[in-house]
Amino acid sequence: MKRAALLSIVLALCCCLAAWAEIPMIADPSQPAATGEVSLGHDQNGNVTMSLHVRHLADPQALTPAQNSYAVWVQAPDKQPEYVGNLSVDKNLKGEFKAPVPYRAFDVFVTAESNPRPDSPSGMKVLHATVQAKGDH
């Protein structure tokens, strides 16, 4: 009985750790120095949360053509991209973004946009990744 309980705890911890694994983002050739990772977790209700951490991402106004902001999108298989918010980059070219995600498997990407609240992606994808939430929480 104790062995089964211990095994259950170990398996639950492994699932939680797998959910927090960092997934590297792929940079567009126009942003060769940019790097990013996506981390997945769960909130207190068991919902999937996504955190983006980016470095060396140019100020969107320094792009050619200049843009106003970076937009973060998620796209589940067979669905249209959904805007989830803006990614701000500080003077050190670093940025962080966190949001709940209603999917367990999805693509996440960042676009440079002229409109600070776009309806659909119109700019180039500066970073992108395909993610899969792990564990059944």
Short mmCIF file of C-alpha atoms in Angstrom, two decimals:
data_model
loop_
_atom_site.label_atom_id
_atom_site.label_comp_id
_atom_site.label_asym_id
_atom_site.label_seq_id
_atom_site.Cartn_x
_atom_site.Cartn_y
_atom_site.Cartn_z
CA MET A 1 0.00 0.00 0.00
CA LYS A 2 2.78 2.43 0.96
CA ARG A 3 4.69 1.44 -2.17
CA ALA A 4 1.66 2.23 -4.38
CA ALA A 5 1.19 5.62 -2.69
CA LEU A 6 4.87 6.46 -3.13
CA LEU A 7 4.74 5.41 -6.79
CA SER A 8 1.68 7.63 -7.34
CA ILE A 9 3.47 10.61 -5.80
CA VAL A 10 6.59 10.03 -7.91
CA LEU A 11 4.52 9.76 -11.11
CA ALA A 12 2.60 12.94 -10.26
CA LEU A 13 5.86 14.82 -9.66
CA CYS A 14 7.28 13.57 -12.97
CA CYS A 15 4.17 14.81 -14.79
CA CYS A 16 4.45 18.20 -13.10
CA LEU A 17 8.14 18.50 -13.95
CA ALA A 18 7.46 17.52 -17.56
CA ALA A 19 4.78 20.19 -17.75
CA TRP A 20 7.36 22.82 -16.74
CA ALA A 21 9.91 21.80 -19.39
CA GLU A 22 11.17 24.65 -21.52
CA ILE A 23 10.51 24.43 -25.24
CA PRO A 24 12.89 26.48 -27.41
CA MET A 25 11.39 28.94 -29.87
CA ILE A 26 12.74 29.21 -33.40
CA ALA A 27 13.75 32.69 -34.55
CA ASP A 28 13.09 34.16 -37.99
CA PRO A 29 16.29 34.76 -40.00
CA SER A 30 15.56 38.52 -39.78
CA GLN A 31 16.15 38.24 -35.99
CA PRO A 32 19.20 35.92 -35.85
CA ALA A 33 20.17 36.86 -32.28
CA ALA A 34 16.66 36.41 -30.85
CA THR A 35 16.09 33.48 -28.52
CA GLY A 36 13.04 32.38 -26.63
CA GLU A 37 11.56 29.59 -24.56
CA VAL A 38 8.02 28.54 -23.79
CA SER A 39 7.32 27.05 -20.36
CA LEU A 40 4.07 25.30 -19.60
CA GLY A 41 2.49 24.89 -16.22
CA HIS A 42 -0.87 24.65 -14.55
CA ASP A 43 -2.78 27.10 -12.40
CA GLN A 44 -4.57 26.14 -9.18
CA ASN A 45 -7.58 24.96 -11.22
CA GLY A 46 -5.52 22.66 -13.44
CA ASN A 47 -5.68 24.94 -16.50
CA VAL A 48 -2.65 25.08 -18.79
CA THR A 49 -0.57 28.25 -18.47
CA MET A 50 2.09 29.40 -20.92
CA SER A 51 5.10 31.60 -20.14
CA LEU A 52 7.35 33.08 -22.82
CA HIS A 53 10.84 34.32 -22.03
CA VAL A 54 12.68 36.09 -24.87
CA ARG A 55 16.12 37.65 -25.20
CA HIS A 56 17.87 39.71 -27.87
CA LEU A 57 14.56 40.63 -29.52
CA ALA A 58 14.90 44.01 -31.23
CA ASP A 59 12.57 46.87 -30.34
CA PRO A 60 9.71 46.57 -32.87
CA GLN A 61 10.28 50.18 -33.95
CA ALA A 62 13.85 49.25 -34.95
CA LEU A 63 12.56 46.72 -37.51
CA THR A 64 12.32 47.42 -41.23
CA PRO A 65 9.61 48.44 -41.71
CA ALA A 66 9.14 49.80 -38.20
CA GLN A 67 6.33 48.20 -36.20
CA ASN A 68 4.47 49.26 -33.04
CA SER A 69 4.36 46.04 -31.02
CA TYR A 70 4.89 42.31 -30.77
CA ALA A 71 1.72 40.21 -30.62
CA VAL A 72 1.55 36.71 -29.11
CA TRP A 73 -0.68 34.14 -30.83
CA VAL A 74 -1.73 30.57 -30.14
CA GLN A 75 -3.08 28.26 -32.79
CA ALA A 76 -4.57 24.86 -32.04
CA PRO A 77 -4.60 22.24 -34.81
CA ASP A 78 -7.29 22.98 -37.43
CA LYS A 79 -8.12 26.37 -35.84
CA GLN A 80 -7.41 29.99 -36.70
CA PRO A 81 -4.68 31.86 -34.75
CA GLU A 82 -5.92 33.54 -31.57
CA TYR A 83 -4.41 36.76 -30.21
CA VAL A 84 -3.50 36.35 -26.53
CA GLY A 85 -1.68 39.63 -25.84
CA ASN A 86 1.34 41.81 -26.46
CA LEU A 87 4.93 41.01 -25.61
CA SER A 88 6.91 43.99 -24.35
CA VAL A 89 10.68 44.13 -24.76
CA ASP A 90 12.74 46.16 -22.28
CA LYS A 91 15.85 48.26 -22.97
CA ASN A 92 17.97 45.11 -22.50
CA LEU A 93 16.00 43.42 -25.33
CA LYS A 94 14.38 40.96 -22.90
CA GLY A 95 10.70 40.21 -22.51
CA GLU A 96 8.31 37.97 -20.60
CA PHE A 97 4.70 37.06 -21.22
CA LYS A 98 2.31 34.76 -19.35
CA ALA A 99 -1.23 33.69 -20.19
CA PRO A 100 -3.66 30.81 -19.74
CA VAL A 101 -4.13 28.65 -22.84
CA PRO A 102 -7.32 26.69 -23.53
CA TYR A 103 -5.46 23.98 -25.48
CA ARG A 104 -3.12 21.11 -24.62
CA ALA A 105 -1.43 21.05 -28.05
CA PHE A 106 -0.83 24.25 -30.03
CA ASP A 107 1.59 26.44 -31.92
CA VAL A 108 2.66 29.68 -30.30
CA PHE A 109 4.21 32.51 -32.27
CA VAL A 110 5.17 36.15 -31.96
CA THR A 111 4.57 38.61 -34.79
CA ALA A 112 5.66 42.20 -35.30
CA GLU A 113 2.54 44.29 -35.83
CA SER A 114 1.68 47.88 -36.73
CA ASN A 115 -1.64 47.60 -34.85
CA PRO A 116 -1.16 47.15 -31.08
CA ARG A 117 -4.30 44.93 -30.88
CA PRO A 118 -4.51 43.04 -34.19
CA ASP A 119 -7.45 40.87 -35.23
CA SER A 120 -5.25 38.48 -37.16
CA PRO A 121 -1.51 38.07 -37.69
CA SER A 122 -0.26 40.38 -40.41
CA GLY A 123 3.39 40.81 -39.55
CA MET A 124 6.30 38.43 -39.78
CA LYS A 125 6.64 35.58 -37.27
CA VAL A 126 9.77 36.56 -35.35
CA LEU A 127 9.62 33.55 -33.01
CA HIS A 128 7.59 30.34 -33.05
CA ALA A 129 7.28 26.94 -31.36
CA THR A 130 5.02 23.90 -31.28
CA VAL A 131 4.08 22.83 -27.76
CA GLN A 132 2.31 19.92 -26.12
CA ALA A 133 1.13 20.11 -22.51
CA LYS A 134 2.01 17.00 -20.54
CA GLY A 135 0.30 15.39 -17.61
CA ASP A 136 -3.36 15.09 -16.73
CA HIS A 137 -4.07 17.81 -14.16
#
